[in-house]
Amino acid sequence: MELSRRTVMAGAAAASVAAATTTGGAAHAAGGRGKPVRTLFGRLADGTKVHSWSLENGGTRMRVLSYGGIVQSLEVPDRRGRYANVSLGFDTLEDYVASSPYFGALIGRYGNRIGKGRFTLDGTAYQLSVNDGDNSLHGGARGFDKRVWDVEPFAAGSDVGLRLHHTSADGEMGYPGTLRTTVTYTLTRKGDWRIDYEATTDRATVVNLTHHVYWNLAGESSGTVLDHELSIAASHYTPVDSGLIPTGDLAKVAGTPFDFRRAKPVGRDIRTAHQQMLYGKGFDHNWVLDKGATGRPEHAAMLRDPASGRTLRIATNEPGLQFYSGNFLDGSLVGTGGRVYRQGDALCLETQHFPDSPNQPAFPSTVLRPGETYRTTTVHSFGV
Ligand code: GLA
């Protein structure tokens, strides 16, 4: 049935996606776990090939593009074993290139915003690419979400996965230092999706890598996530100004719409006339995880769709989590399922250091120096 839904698409891109589905299907038929399977997904305007990789393990299936490290689809079963793609995306490379609000993408060099795209490090002032009003968002105009990554598949022990490599040149998007980045996507035997980020630099720089899957545990194109229940293990968040740049305060969530310490429906307080909600057009804030930065990934958040029973738990060693309730989805994009995406049709849970940290000395540091290795891990565990 998965095949028939995808093969109705028109054109060459559809053919390549259909081919990917067939190959992926063969891998699934062979028992699920096996080396990831590669197919051609499309070509960029300059002729560069973009591949799609299908992988499956422990009941989780995903398709990843070499363009932006994009998770094009992620399928998990509901309580009755029925699969759905729980991640928003597009069918064609053209759609991703034309205009994507970071659907499923790897984000770098700096996830979230840097005020005015400016910061000073060791006495030198840097001006970054500004692409969100006055600010720099998600690495600037051409961030890691728009780069073609070198992809190396692996099957090791009970894991399968992909290692994605990108070297970002000194000065790219205004950032100092040649940044050598490896991001590893692992599907474990239990069906967890684990992301390990690693980077080194040859000059002092700032780094904050994250991921931008838009989750809808009822399945993409099924409607809003307002009835999903969310909990976030955080007593504080970082309030923002009208440009969504943190004021520097750590505010208590108690007594505000931002209190997700106990699970509550995403939509319960989303229309509260709180100044922060007006700035964000909903939730678009960084939660300060109570556990802080940790050596190993620890519990950060849990999402549950009562209708399908699907659950997602997120563990990370990062100190922050951006919860974005899909506020800017405005009905202008048609997704994988052939339906229009509207406000609140998905939400993002982006594990990270806090926004604008390079300009906030009191926030945990995002500075990386030569000789050091940046290492963070986020684990997504699916269940019912
Ligand atoms: C992040 C930001 C949001 C928005 C989305 C992409 O989550 O915090 O404000 O820019 O990316 O649309």
Short mmCIF file of C-alpha atoms and ligand atoms in Angstrom, two decimals:
data_model
loop_
_atom_site.label_atom_id
_atom_site.label_comp_id
_atom_site.label_asym_id
_atom_site.label_seq_id
_atom_site.Cartn_x
_atom_site.Cartn_y
_atom_site.Cartn_z
CA MET A 1 0.00 0.00 0.00
CA GLU A 2 2.97 2.19 0.65
CA LEU A 3 3.98 1.62 -2.97
CA SER A 4 0.66 2.61 -4.46
CA ARG A 5 0.55 5.87 -2.49
CA ARG A 6 3.95 6.88 -3.78
CA THR A 7 3.68 5.72 -7.35
CA VAL A 8 0.75 8.03 -8.15
CA MET A 9 3.15 10.95 -8.43
CA ALA A 10 3.99 12.34 -11.83
CA GLY A 11 7.33 12.90 -13.55
CA ALA A 12 10.91 11.78 -13.33
CA ALA A 13 11.25 12.60 -9.65
CA ALA A 14 8.28 10.36 -8.95
CA ALA A 15 10.00 7.55 -10.84
CA SER A 16 13.11 7.91 -8.73
CA VAL A 17 11.10 7.99 -5.51
CA ALA A 18 9.16 4.94 -6.66
CA ALA A 19 12.46 3.20 -7.40
CA ALA A 20 13.64 4.08 -3.91
CA THR A 21 10.46 2.62 -2.48
CA THR A 22 10.90 -0.60 -4.41
CA THR A 23 14.49 -1.01 -3.29
CA GLY A 24 13.59 -0.10 0.28
CA GLY A 25 10.74 -2.58 0.10
CA ALA A 26 13.16 -5.31 -0.96
CA ALA A 27 15.35 -4.48 2.01
CA HIS A 28 12.30 -4.67 4.27
CA ALA A 29 11.26 -7.98 2.77
CA ALA A 30 14.72 -9.36 3.48
CA GLY A 31 13.96 -9.07 7.19
CA GLY A 32 14.36 -5.39 7.83
CA ARG A 33 17.90 -5.02 9.08
CA GLY A 34 20.56 -4.84 6.43
CA LYS A 35 22.92 -2.37 4.88
CA PRO A 36 21.16 0.88 3.89
CA VAL A 37 20.08 0.94 0.24
CA ARG A 38 20.90 3.88 -2.03
CA THR A 39 18.90 5.21 -5.00
CA LEU A 40 19.08 8.38 -7.07
CA PHE A 41 16.59 10.94 -5.74
CA GLY A 42 17.29 13.82 -8.13
CA ARG A 43 19.83 16.32 -9.38
CA LEU A 44 20.52 19.88 -8.33
CA ALA A 45 20.51 22.63 -10.99
CA ASP A 46 24.30 22.23 -11.41
CA GLY A 47 23.93 18.50 -12.06
CA THR A 48 25.04 17.31 -8.60
CA LYS A 49 23.38 13.98 -7.80
CA VAL A 50 21.30 13.66 -4.66
CA HIS A 51 20.70 10.20 -3.27
CA SER A 52 18.04 8.76 -1.06
CA TRP A 53 19.01 6.10 1.49
CA SER A 54 16.50 3.61 2.89
CA LEU A 55 17.22 1.98 6.21
CA GLU A 56 15.26 -0.07 8.67
CA ASN A 57 15.88 -1.61 12.06
CA GLY A 58 13.85 -2.62 15.10
CA GLY A 59 10.56 -1.71 13.41
CA THR A 60 11.59 1.84 12.41
CA ARG A 61 12.01 2.72 8.73
CA MET A 62 13.56 5.85 7.44
CA ARG A 63 14.58 7.47 4.21
CA VAL A 64 17.42 10.01 4.29
CA LEU A 65 18.63 12.37 1.56
CA SER A 66 22.24 13.32 0.98
CA TYR A 67 20.89 16.87 0.46
CA GLY A 68 20.72 18.50 3.91
CA GLY A 69 20.87 15.09 5.61
CA ILE A 70 17.11 15.38 5.31
CA VAL A 71 14.93 12.72 6.90
CA GLN A 72 12.44 12.51 4.06
CA SER A 73 10.25 9.97 5.82
CA LEU A 74 10.26 8.14 9.11
CA GLU A 75 7.77 5.33 9.57
CA VAL A 76 6.79 3.68 12.85
CA PRO A 77 3.86 1.42 13.78
CA ASP A 78 0.83 2.40 15.84
CA ARG A 79 -0.64 0.27 18.63
CA ARG A 80 -2.16 -2.05 16.03
CA GLY A 81 1.05 -2.38 14.04
CA ARG A 82 0.01 -0.03 11.24
CA TYR A 83 2.81 2.09 9.84
CA ALA A 84 2.62 5.81 9.16
CA ASN A 85 5.17 8.40 8.13
CA VAL A 86 5.37 10.65 11.20
CA SER A 87 7.63 13.33 9.68
CA LEU A 88 6.63 16.15 7.33
CA GLY A 89 8.40 16.37 4.00
CA PHE A 90 8.23 16.55 0.23
CA ASP A 91 8.26 14.01 -2.59
CA THR A 92 10.76 15.76 -4.83
CA LEU A 93 14.17 17.38 -4.56
CA GLU A 94 12.78 20.39 -6.46
CA ASP A 95 10.33 21.05 -3.61
CA TYR A 96 13.08 20.87 -0.98
CA VAL A 97 15.29 23.23 -2.98
CA ALA A 98 12.51 25.69 -3.87
CA SER A 99 11.32 26.41 -0.35
CA SER A 100 11.45 24.22 2.70
CA PRO A 101 11.04 25.43 6.28
CA TYR A 102 13.86 23.00 7.20
CA PHE A 103 11.64 19.90 6.87
CA GLY A 104 13.59 16.98 8.37
CA ALA A 105 16.92 18.76 7.92
CA LEU A 106 20.27 18.80 9.66
CA ILE A 107 20.89 22.28 11.05
CA GLY A 108 24.27 24.01 11.29
CA ARG A 109 26.55 25.66 11.91
CA TYR A 110 24.30 27.28 14.49
CA GLY A 111 20.84 25.94 15.21
CA ASN A 112 18.44 28.75 16.10
CA ARG A 113 19.06 32.50 16.03
CA ILE A 114 22.06 34.75 16.54
CA GLY A 115 20.95 38.36 17.12
CA LYS A 116 21.76 40.65 14.16
CA GLY A 117 23.96 37.81 12.90
CA ARG A 118 26.82 39.30 14.93
CA PHE A 119 29.13 38.13 17.65
CA THR A 120 32.63 38.82 18.98
CA LEU A 121 35.06 36.05 19.80
CA ASP A 122 38.55 36.60 21.24
CA GLY A 123 38.26 40.30 20.36
CA THR A 124 37.33 39.77 16.68
CA ALA A 125 33.86 40.79 15.47
CA TYR A 126 32.11 38.50 12.97
CA GLN A 127 29.16 39.25 10.71
CA LEU A 128 27.12 36.21 9.70
CA SER A 129 24.67 35.72 6.87
CA VAL A 130 21.38 37.33 7.97
CA ASN A 131 18.27 35.44 6.77
CA ASP A 132 15.51 36.01 9.36
CA GLY A 133 14.66 39.68 9.65
CA ASP A 134 17.76 41.23 11.25
CA ASN A 135 18.98 37.90 12.57
CA SER A 136 20.86 34.83 11.43
CA LEU A 137 18.75 31.65 11.64
CA HIS A 138 19.90 28.02 11.36
CA GLY A 139 23.34 28.77 9.94
CA GLY A 140 22.36 31.56 7.50
CA ALA A 141 21.10 31.68 3.93
CA ARG A 142 22.85 28.46 2.93
CA GLY A 143 23.23 26.39 6.05
CA PHE A 144 23.93 22.68 6.49
CA ASP A 145 20.33 21.94 5.46
CA LYS A 146 21.23 23.03 1.91
CA ARG A 147 24.55 21.20 1.50
CA VAL A 148 25.09 17.85 -0.17
CA TRP A 149 26.66 15.57 2.44
CA ASP A 150 29.01 12.64 1.77
CA VAL A 151 27.12 9.62 3.04
CA GLU A 152 28.79 6.44 4.25
CA PRO A 153 26.44 3.56 5.16
CA PHE A 154 27.23 1.04 7.87
CA ALA A 155 25.84 -2.07 9.51
CA ALA A 156 27.70 -2.82 12.73
CA GLY A 157 26.64 -5.34 15.36
CA SER A 158 22.92 -4.86 15.78
CA ASP A 159 22.96 -1.25 14.44
CA VAL A 160 22.50 0.12 10.96
CA GLY A 161 23.10 3.68 9.95
CA LEU A 162 24.66 6.43 7.94
CA ARG A 163 27.66 8.63 8.57
CA LEU A 164 27.24 12.04 6.97
CA HIS A 165 30.30 14.20 6.37
CA HIS A 166 30.55 17.86 5.46
CA THR A 167 33.50 20.22 5.59
CA SER A 168 32.42 23.82 5.93
CA ALA A 169 35.05 26.25 4.62
CA ASP A 170 36.60 28.94 6.80
CA GLY A 171 34.34 31.98 6.45
CA GLU A 172 31.32 30.07 5.11
CA MET A 173 28.18 32.08 5.98
CA GLY A 174 30.53 34.35 7.97
CA TYR A 175 31.66 31.73 10.51
CA PRO A 176 35.36 31.49 11.33
CA GLY A 177 37.28 28.21 11.02
CA THR A 178 37.17 25.21 8.72
CA LEU A 179 34.56 23.04 10.40
CA ARG A 180 34.85 19.30 9.75
CA THR A 181 31.52 17.77 10.67
CA THR A 182 30.37 14.17 10.93
CA VAL A 183 26.79 13.41 11.87
CA THR A 184 25.89 9.76 12.44
CA TYR A 185 22.31 8.53 12.15
CA THR A 186 21.92 5.13 13.81
CA LEU A 187 18.84 2.92 13.88
CA THR A 188 19.27 0.59 16.81
CA ARG A 189 17.96 -2.93 17.25
CA LYS A 190 15.14 -1.42 19.37
CA GLY A 191 14.16 0.96 16.57
CA ASP A 192 15.61 4.06 18.26
CA TRP A 193 16.96 6.77 16.02
CA ARG A 194 20.18 8.12 17.51
CA ILE A 195 22.05 11.16 16.21
CA ASP A 196 25.71 11.69 17.09
CA TYR A 197 27.16 15.05 16.09
CA GLU A 198 30.92 15.60 15.90
CA ALA A 199 32.92 18.58 14.70
CA THR A 200 36.43 20.01 14.81
CA THR A 201 37.78 23.39 13.76
CA ASP A 202 41.11 24.96 12.86
CA ARG A 203 40.17 28.39 14.33
CA ALA A 204 38.07 29.34 17.35
CA THR A 205 34.42 29.37 16.31
CA VAL A 206 30.87 28.78 17.59
CA VAL A 207 28.86 25.61 16.87
CA ASN A 208 25.34 24.46 17.75
CA LEU A 209 24.12 21.56 15.63
CA THR A 210 20.57 20.27 15.75
CA HIS A 211 17.86 18.54 13.76
CA HIS A 212 14.57 19.78 12.37
CA VAL A 213 12.12 16.90 11.96
CA TYR A 214 8.50 18.12 12.03
CA TRP A 215 6.68 15.45 14.04
CA ASN A 216 3.08 14.40 13.64
CA LEU A 217 2.70 11.04 15.38
CA ALA A 218 -0.72 10.51 13.79
CA GLY A 219 1.02 10.62 10.40
CA GLU A 220 1.95 13.58 8.20
CA SER A 221 -1.05 15.07 6.37
CA SER A 222 -3.44 13.79 9.06
CA GLY A 223 -4.28 17.20 10.56
CA THR A 224 -2.93 19.13 13.53
CA VAL A 225 -0.88 17.96 16.51
CA LEU A 226 -2.87 20.09 18.96
CA ASP A 227 -4.19 16.99 20.73
CA HIS A 228 -0.72 15.39 21.06
CA GLU A 229 0.38 15.32 24.69
CA LEU A 230 3.78 16.78 25.39
CA SER A 231 5.96 16.88 28.47
CA ILE A 232 9.27 18.74 28.76
CA ALA A 233 11.55 18.20 31.76
CA ALA A 234 12.19 21.90 32.28
CA SER A 235 11.23 24.41 35.01
CA HIS A 236 12.56 27.39 33.04
CA TYR A 237 12.62 28.73 29.50
CA THR A 238 14.40 31.60 27.79
CA PRO A 239 11.92 34.42 27.04
CA VAL A 240 12.51 36.30 23.79
CA ASP A 241 12.03 39.72 22.22
CA SER A 242 9.80 40.32 19.19
CA GLY A 243 12.56 39.00 16.89
CA LEU A 244 12.71 35.75 18.94
CA ILE A 245 16.12 36.60 20.40
CA PRO A 246 16.46 35.64 24.11
CA THR A 247 16.39 38.55 26.56
CA GLY A 248 18.97 36.70 28.68
CA ASP A 249 16.50 35.86 31.45
CA LEU A 250 15.69 32.34 32.56
CA ALA A 251 11.98 32.59 33.41
CA LYS A 252 9.98 30.09 35.46
CA VAL A 253 7.43 28.05 33.50
CA ALA A 254 5.17 27.73 36.58
CA GLY A 255 1.83 29.44 36.04
CA THR A 256 2.49 30.09 32.33
CA PRO A 257 1.55 28.34 29.06
CA PHE A 258 5.18 27.10 29.04
CA ASP A 259 4.63 24.65 31.88
CA PHE A 260 4.95 21.20 30.29
CA ARG A 261 6.45 19.54 33.38
CA ARG A 262 3.37 17.32 33.41
CA ALA A 263 2.12 16.10 30.04
CA LYS A 264 -0.60 18.28 28.54
CA PRO A 265 -2.16 18.65 25.11
CA VAL A 266 -0.11 20.95 22.88
CA GLY A 267 -3.24 22.95 22.05
CA ARG A 268 -4.44 23.48 25.62
CA ASP A 269 -2.71 26.84 26.23
CA ILE A 270 -1.68 27.71 22.69
CA ARG A 271 -4.22 30.53 22.42
CA THR A 272 -3.33 32.16 25.75
CA ALA A 273 -2.79 35.89 25.32
CA HIS A 274 0.66 35.82 26.93
CA GLN A 275 3.16 38.28 25.44
CA GLN A 276 5.63 35.44 24.71
CA MET A 277 2.94 33.51 22.83
CA LEU A 278 2.22 36.60 20.72
CA TYR A 279 5.91 36.96 19.86
CA GLY A 280 6.17 33.31 18.87
CA LYS A 281 2.74 33.04 17.21
CA GLY A 282 2.47 30.00 19.44
CA PHE A 283 5.30 28.02 21.00
CA ASP A 284 8.69 28.82 19.50
CA HIS A 285 10.94 28.92 22.54
CA ASN A 286 13.94 27.30 24.14
CA TRP A 287 13.30 25.29 27.31
CA VAL A 288 16.13 25.11 29.85
CA LEU A 289 16.26 21.41 30.64
CA ASP A 290 16.45 20.78 34.40
CA LYS A 291 19.13 18.13 33.92
CA GLY A 292 21.48 20.70 32.32
CA ALA A 293 24.27 19.67 29.95
CA THR A 294 25.09 16.04 30.73
CA GLY A 295 27.86 13.64 29.78
CA ARG A 296 25.35 11.12 28.46
CA PRO A 297 21.95 11.63 26.87
CA GLU A 298 19.26 12.03 29.54
CA HIS A 299 15.49 12.36 29.29
CA ALA A 300 14.32 15.72 27.90
CA ALA A 301 10.80 15.36 26.49
CA MET A 302 8.02 12.96 25.63
CA LEU A 303 5.34 13.26 22.97
CA ARG A 304 2.28 11.04 22.68
CA ASP A 305 -0.56 10.82 20.19
CA PRO A 306 -3.56 9.45 22.11
CA ALA A 307 -5.36 8.34 18.92
CA SER A 308 -2.66 6.09 17.41
CA GLY A 309 -0.91 5.39 20.71
CA ARG A 310 2.47 6.30 19.16
CA THR A 311 5.01 7.81 21.53
CA LEU A 312 8.33 9.54 21.08
CA ARG A 313 10.85 10.04 23.88
CA ILE A 314 13.81 12.33 23.44
CA ALA A 315 17.03 12.04 25.41
CA THR A 316 19.99 14.34 24.88
CA ASN A 317 23.12 15.61 26.51
CA GLU A 318 22.27 19.15 25.35
CA PRO A 319 21.06 21.68 27.96
CA GLY A 320 18.21 23.10 25.83
CA LEU A 321 15.23 22.14 23.70
CA GLN A 322 13.44 24.36 21.19
CA PHE A 323 9.77 23.45 21.00
CA TYR A 324 8.27 24.99 17.85
CA SER A 325 4.58 24.37 17.20
CA GLY A 326 4.68 24.74 13.41
CA ASN A 327 3.42 28.32 13.60
CA PHE A 328 4.72 29.43 10.23
CA LEU A 329 3.12 26.60 8.23
CA ASP A 330 0.63 28.72 6.31
CA GLY A 331 -1.07 26.45 3.81
CA SER A 332 1.36 27.24 0.99
CA LEU A 333 3.21 23.89 0.92
CA VAL A 334 1.97 20.49 -0.26
CA GLY A 335 3.53 17.59 1.60
CA THR A 336 4.45 13.98 0.88
CA GLY A 337 0.86 12.81 1.35
CA GLY A 338 -0.36 15.22 -1.31
CA ARG A 339 -2.10 17.46 1.19
CA VAL A 340 -1.55 21.06 2.24
CA TYR A 341 0.33 21.71 5.49
CA ARG A 342 -1.27 24.29 7.79
CA GLN A 343 -0.38 25.93 11.10
CA GLY A 344 0.00 23.37 13.90
CA ASP A 345 0.16 20.34 11.57
CA ALA A 346 3.44 19.30 13.20
CA LEU A 347 5.89 20.31 15.89
CA CYS A 348 9.65 20.36 16.22
CA LEU A 349 11.70 19.39 19.27
CA GLU A 350 15.19 20.67 18.54
CA THR A 351 17.83 19.68 21.10
CA GLN A 352 20.43 22.42 21.34
CA HIS A 353 22.45 25.00 23.23
CA PHE A 354 20.45 28.15 23.84
CA PRO A 355 19.74 30.63 21.03
CA ASP A 356 22.12 33.60 20.71
CA SER A 357 24.61 32.06 23.16
CA PRO A 358 27.57 33.78 21.44
CA ASN A 359 26.09 37.08 22.71
CA GLN A 360 24.96 35.82 26.12
CA PRO A 361 27.97 35.27 28.41
CA ALA A 362 25.73 33.70 31.11
CA PHE A 363 24.44 30.94 28.78
CA PRO A 364 26.39 27.66 28.40
CA SER A 365 29.19 28.28 25.91
CA THR A 366 29.00 27.26 22.24
CA VAL A 367 32.67 28.07 21.55
CA LEU A 368 34.79 25.38 19.89
CA ARG A 369 38.56 25.74 19.72
CA PRO A 370 41.24 23.98 17.68
CA GLY A 371 42.25 20.71 19.33
CA GLU A 372 38.78 20.20 20.89
CA THR A 373 36.05 17.92 19.51
CA TYR A 374 32.42 19.01 19.59
CA ARG A 375 30.31 15.99 20.53
CA THR A 376 26.59 15.80 21.27
CA THR A 377 24.03 13.01 21.08
CA THR A 378 20.26 12.92 20.83
CA VAL A 379 18.23 9.70 20.96
CA HIS A 380 14.65 9.41 19.66
CA SER A 381 12.85 6.35 21.06
CA PHE A 382 9.55 5.27 19.54
CA GLY A 383 6.89 3.21 21.22
CA VAL A 384 3.17 2.72 21.68
C1 GLA B 1 12.88 27.10 14.05
C2 GLA B 1 12.59 28.47 14.52
C3 GLA B 1 11.25 28.90 14.06
C4 GLA B 1 11.12 28.76 12.57
C5 GLA B 1 11.44 27.34 12.16
C6 GLA B 1 11.43 27.21 10.67
O1 GLA B 1 12.21 26.16 14.77
O2 GLA B 1 12.70 28.60 15.91
O3 GLA B 1 11.03 30.24 14.43
O4 GLA B 1 12.00 29.64 11.94
O5 GLA B 1 12.69 26.99 12.65
O6 GLA B 1 10.30 27.75 10.07
#
